[in-house]
Backbone as CSV, one residue per row, in Angstrom:
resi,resn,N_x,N_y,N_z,CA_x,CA_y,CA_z,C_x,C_y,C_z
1,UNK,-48.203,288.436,183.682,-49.358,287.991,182.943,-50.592,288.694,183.509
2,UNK,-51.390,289.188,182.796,-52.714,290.008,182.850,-53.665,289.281,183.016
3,UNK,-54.470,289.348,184.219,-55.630,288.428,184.345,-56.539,288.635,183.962
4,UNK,-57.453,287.926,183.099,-58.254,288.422,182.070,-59.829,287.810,183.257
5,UNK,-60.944,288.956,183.304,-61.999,287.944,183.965,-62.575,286.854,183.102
6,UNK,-63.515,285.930,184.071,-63.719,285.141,183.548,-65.008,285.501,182.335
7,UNK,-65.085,284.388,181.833,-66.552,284.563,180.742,-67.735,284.530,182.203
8,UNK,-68.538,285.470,182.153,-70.023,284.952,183.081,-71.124,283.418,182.454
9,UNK,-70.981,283.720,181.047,-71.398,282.761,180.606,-71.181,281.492,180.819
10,UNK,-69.748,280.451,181.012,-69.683,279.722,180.894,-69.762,279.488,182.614
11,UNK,-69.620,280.231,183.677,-70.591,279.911,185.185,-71.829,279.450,185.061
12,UNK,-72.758,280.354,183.760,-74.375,280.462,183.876,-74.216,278.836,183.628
13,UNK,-73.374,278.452,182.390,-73.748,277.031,181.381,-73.260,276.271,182.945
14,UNK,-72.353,276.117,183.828,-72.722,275.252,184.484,-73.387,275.483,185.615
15,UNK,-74.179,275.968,185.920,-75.127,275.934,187.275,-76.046,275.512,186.360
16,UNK,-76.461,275.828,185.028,-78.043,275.642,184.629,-77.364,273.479,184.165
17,UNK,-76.154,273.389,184.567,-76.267,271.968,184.166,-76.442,271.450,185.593
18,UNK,-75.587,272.119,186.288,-75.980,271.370,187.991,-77.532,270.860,187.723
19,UNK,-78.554,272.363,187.795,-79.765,272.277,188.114,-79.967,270.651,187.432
20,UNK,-79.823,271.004,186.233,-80.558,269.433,185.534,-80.211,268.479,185.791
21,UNK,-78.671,268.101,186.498,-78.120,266.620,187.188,-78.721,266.683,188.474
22,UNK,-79.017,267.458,188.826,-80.154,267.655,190.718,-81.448,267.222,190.072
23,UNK,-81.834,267.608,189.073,-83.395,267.184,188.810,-83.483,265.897,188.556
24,UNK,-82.698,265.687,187.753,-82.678,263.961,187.422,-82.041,263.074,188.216
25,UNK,-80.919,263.148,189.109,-81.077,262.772,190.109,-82.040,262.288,191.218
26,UNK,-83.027,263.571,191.478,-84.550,263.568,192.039,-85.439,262.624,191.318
27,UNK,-85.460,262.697,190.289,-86.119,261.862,189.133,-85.927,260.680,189.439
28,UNK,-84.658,259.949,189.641,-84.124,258.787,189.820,-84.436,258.373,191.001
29,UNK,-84.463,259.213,192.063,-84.731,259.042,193.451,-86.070,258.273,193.704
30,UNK,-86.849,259.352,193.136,-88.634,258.886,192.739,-89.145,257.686,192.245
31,UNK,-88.185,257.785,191.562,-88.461,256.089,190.961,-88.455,255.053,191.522
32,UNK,-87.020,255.623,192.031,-86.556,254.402,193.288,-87.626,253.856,194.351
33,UNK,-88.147,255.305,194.806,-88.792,254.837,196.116,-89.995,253.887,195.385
34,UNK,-90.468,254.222,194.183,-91.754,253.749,193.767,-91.053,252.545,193.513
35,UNK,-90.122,252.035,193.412,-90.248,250.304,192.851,-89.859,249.946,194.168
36,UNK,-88.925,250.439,194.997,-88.877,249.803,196.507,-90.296,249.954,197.667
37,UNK,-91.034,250.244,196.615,-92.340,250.304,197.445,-93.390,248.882,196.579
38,UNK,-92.908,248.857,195.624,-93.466,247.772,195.035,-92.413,246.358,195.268
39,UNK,-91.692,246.393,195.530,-90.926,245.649,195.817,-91.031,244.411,197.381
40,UNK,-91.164,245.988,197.723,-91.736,245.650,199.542,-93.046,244.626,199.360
41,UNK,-94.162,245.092,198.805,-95.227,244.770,198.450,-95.130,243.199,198.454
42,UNK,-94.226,243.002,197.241,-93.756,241.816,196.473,-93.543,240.845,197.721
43,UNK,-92.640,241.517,198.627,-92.116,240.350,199.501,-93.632,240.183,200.902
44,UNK,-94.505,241.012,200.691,-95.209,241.067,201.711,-95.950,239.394,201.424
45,UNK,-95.855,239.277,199.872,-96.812,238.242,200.007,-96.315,236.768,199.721
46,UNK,-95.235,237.601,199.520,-93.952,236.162,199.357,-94.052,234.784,200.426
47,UNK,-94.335,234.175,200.285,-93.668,233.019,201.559,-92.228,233.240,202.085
48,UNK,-91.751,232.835,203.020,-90.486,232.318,203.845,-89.491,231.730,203.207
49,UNK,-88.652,231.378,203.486,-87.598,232.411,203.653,-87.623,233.845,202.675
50,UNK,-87.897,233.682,201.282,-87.678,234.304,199.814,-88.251,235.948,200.856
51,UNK,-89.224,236.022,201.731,-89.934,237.524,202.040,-88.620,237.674,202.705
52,UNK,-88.178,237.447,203.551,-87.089,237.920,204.358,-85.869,238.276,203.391
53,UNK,-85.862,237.650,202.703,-84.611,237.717,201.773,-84.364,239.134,200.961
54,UNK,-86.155,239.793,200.590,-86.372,240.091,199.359,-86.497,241.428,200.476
55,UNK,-86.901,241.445,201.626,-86.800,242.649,202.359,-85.616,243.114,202.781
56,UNK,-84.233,242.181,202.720,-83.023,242.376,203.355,-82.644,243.565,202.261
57,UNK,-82.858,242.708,200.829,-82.693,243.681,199.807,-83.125,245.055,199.076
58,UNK,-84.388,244.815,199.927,-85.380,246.413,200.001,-84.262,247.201,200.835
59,UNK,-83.720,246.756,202.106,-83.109,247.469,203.351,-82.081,247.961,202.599
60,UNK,-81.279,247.015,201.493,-79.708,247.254,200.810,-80.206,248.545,199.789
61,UNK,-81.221,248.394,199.343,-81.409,249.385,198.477,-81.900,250.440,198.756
62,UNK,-82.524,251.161,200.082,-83.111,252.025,200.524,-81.622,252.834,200.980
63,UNK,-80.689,251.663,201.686,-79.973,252.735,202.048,-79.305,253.293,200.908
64,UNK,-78.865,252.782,199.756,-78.069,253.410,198.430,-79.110,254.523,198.151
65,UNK,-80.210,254.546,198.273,-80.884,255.530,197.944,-80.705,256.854,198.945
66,UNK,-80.611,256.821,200.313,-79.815,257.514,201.023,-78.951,257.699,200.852
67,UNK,-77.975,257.374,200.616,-76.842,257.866,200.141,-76.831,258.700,199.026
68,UNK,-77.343,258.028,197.585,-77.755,258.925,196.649,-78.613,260.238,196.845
69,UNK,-79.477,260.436,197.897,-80.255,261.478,198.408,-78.865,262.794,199.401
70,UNK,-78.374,262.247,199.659,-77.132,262.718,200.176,-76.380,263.203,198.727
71,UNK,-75.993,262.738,198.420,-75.061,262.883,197.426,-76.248,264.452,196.313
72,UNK,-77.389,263.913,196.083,-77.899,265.218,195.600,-78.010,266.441,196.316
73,UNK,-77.994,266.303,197.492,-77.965,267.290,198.671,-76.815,268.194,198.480
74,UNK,-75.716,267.090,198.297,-74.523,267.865,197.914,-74.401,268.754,196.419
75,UNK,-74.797,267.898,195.761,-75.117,268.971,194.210,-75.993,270.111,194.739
76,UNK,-77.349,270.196,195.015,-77.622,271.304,195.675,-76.714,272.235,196.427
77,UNK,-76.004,271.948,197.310,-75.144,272.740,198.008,-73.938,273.272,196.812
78,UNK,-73.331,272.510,196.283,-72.775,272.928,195.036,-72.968,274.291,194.149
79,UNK,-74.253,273.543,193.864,-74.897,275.018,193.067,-75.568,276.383,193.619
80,UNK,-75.923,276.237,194.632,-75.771,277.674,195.946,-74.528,277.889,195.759
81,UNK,-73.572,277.419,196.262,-72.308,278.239,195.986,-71.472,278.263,194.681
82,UNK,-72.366,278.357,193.630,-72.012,278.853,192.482,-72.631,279.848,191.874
83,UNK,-74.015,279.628,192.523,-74.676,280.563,192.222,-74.056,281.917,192.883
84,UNK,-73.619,281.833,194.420,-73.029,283.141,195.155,-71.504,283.680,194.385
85,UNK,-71.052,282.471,193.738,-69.592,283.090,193.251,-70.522,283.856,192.231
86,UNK,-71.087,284.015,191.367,-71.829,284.477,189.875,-72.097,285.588,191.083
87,UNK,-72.810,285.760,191.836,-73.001,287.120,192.439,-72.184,287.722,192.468
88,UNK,-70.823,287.021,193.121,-69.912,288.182,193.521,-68.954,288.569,192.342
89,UNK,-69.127,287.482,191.623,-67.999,287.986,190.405,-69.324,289.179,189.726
90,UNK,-70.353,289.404,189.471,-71.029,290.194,189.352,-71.033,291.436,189.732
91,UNK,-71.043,291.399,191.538,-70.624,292.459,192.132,-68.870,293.061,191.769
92,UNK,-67.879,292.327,191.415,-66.577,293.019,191.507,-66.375,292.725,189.743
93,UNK,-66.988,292.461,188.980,-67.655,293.593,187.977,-67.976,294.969,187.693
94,UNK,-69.038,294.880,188.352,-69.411,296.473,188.362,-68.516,297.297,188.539
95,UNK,-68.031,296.757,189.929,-66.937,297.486,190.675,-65.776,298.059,190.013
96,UNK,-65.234,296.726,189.366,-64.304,297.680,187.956,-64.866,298.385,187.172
97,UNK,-66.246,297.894,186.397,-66.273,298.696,185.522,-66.498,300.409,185.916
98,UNK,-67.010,300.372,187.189,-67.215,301.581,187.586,-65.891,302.861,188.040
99,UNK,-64.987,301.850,188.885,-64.059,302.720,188.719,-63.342,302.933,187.178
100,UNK,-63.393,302.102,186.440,-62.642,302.605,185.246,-63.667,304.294,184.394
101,UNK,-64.832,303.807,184.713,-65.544,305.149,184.429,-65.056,306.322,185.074
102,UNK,-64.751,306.122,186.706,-64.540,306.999,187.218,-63.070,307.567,186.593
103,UNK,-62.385,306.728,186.948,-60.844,307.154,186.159,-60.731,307.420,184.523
104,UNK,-61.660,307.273,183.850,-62.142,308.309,182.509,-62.163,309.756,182.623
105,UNK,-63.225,309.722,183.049,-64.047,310.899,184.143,-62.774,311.707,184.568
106,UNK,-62.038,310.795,185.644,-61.367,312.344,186.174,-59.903,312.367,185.390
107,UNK,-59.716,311.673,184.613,-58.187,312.179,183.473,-58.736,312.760,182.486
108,UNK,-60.096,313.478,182.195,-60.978,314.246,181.646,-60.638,315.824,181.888
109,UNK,-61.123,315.366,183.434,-61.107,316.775,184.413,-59.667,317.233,184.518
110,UNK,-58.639,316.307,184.764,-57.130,316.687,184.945,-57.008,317.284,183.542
111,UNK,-57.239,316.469,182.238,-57.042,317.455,181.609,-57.288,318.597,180.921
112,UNK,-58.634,318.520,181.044,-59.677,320.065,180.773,-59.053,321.134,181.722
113,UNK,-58.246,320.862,182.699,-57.860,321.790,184.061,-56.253,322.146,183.514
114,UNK,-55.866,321.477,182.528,-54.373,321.539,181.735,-54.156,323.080,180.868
């Protein structure tokens, strides 16, 4: 079986989707911090027990947000190394196409020399 390369295109279609699940991700992140900052707020003026309570749950949710900040970190890292495969399948591209020029080229010369 003949290995056919891949489409470049359908690499481009997913890194340019990474990018947009990393952005909105970020998006989501932002948000986050802004209501766990209003949140905090909330319990600052809370009475007892309910402030303690309502900060335990700021703590539960800050860390999911770490985690989720992690987890986009990893999509980032993702898409660097997709972006480098698109390079190199780029580079060993050329590479064929160039030797096949070359081997045009010289079964040209072999046979002009016939």
């Amino acid at each position: 079986m003949v290995h056919r390369p891949s489409d470049p295109r359908l690499l481009l279609n997913l890194i340019s989707h990474e990018k947009s699940y990393s952005k909105h991700l970020q998006s989501l992140l932002d948000s986050s911090h802004a209501s766990l900052t209003s949140l905090s707020a909330f319990a600052a003026t809370s009475a007892q027990p309910v402030s303690s309570v309502i900060l335990s749950i700021v703590e539960d949710f800050s860390n999911a947000d770490n985690a989720l900040c992690r987890y986009k970190d990893a999509v980032d890292a993702w898409r660097e190394q997709l972006k480098s495969l698109k390079d190199l399948e780029t580079e060993i591209a050329n590479i064929a196409r160039d030797r096949e020029i070359l081997y045009v080229l010289n079964a040209r010369i072999v046979f002009q020399h016939s």
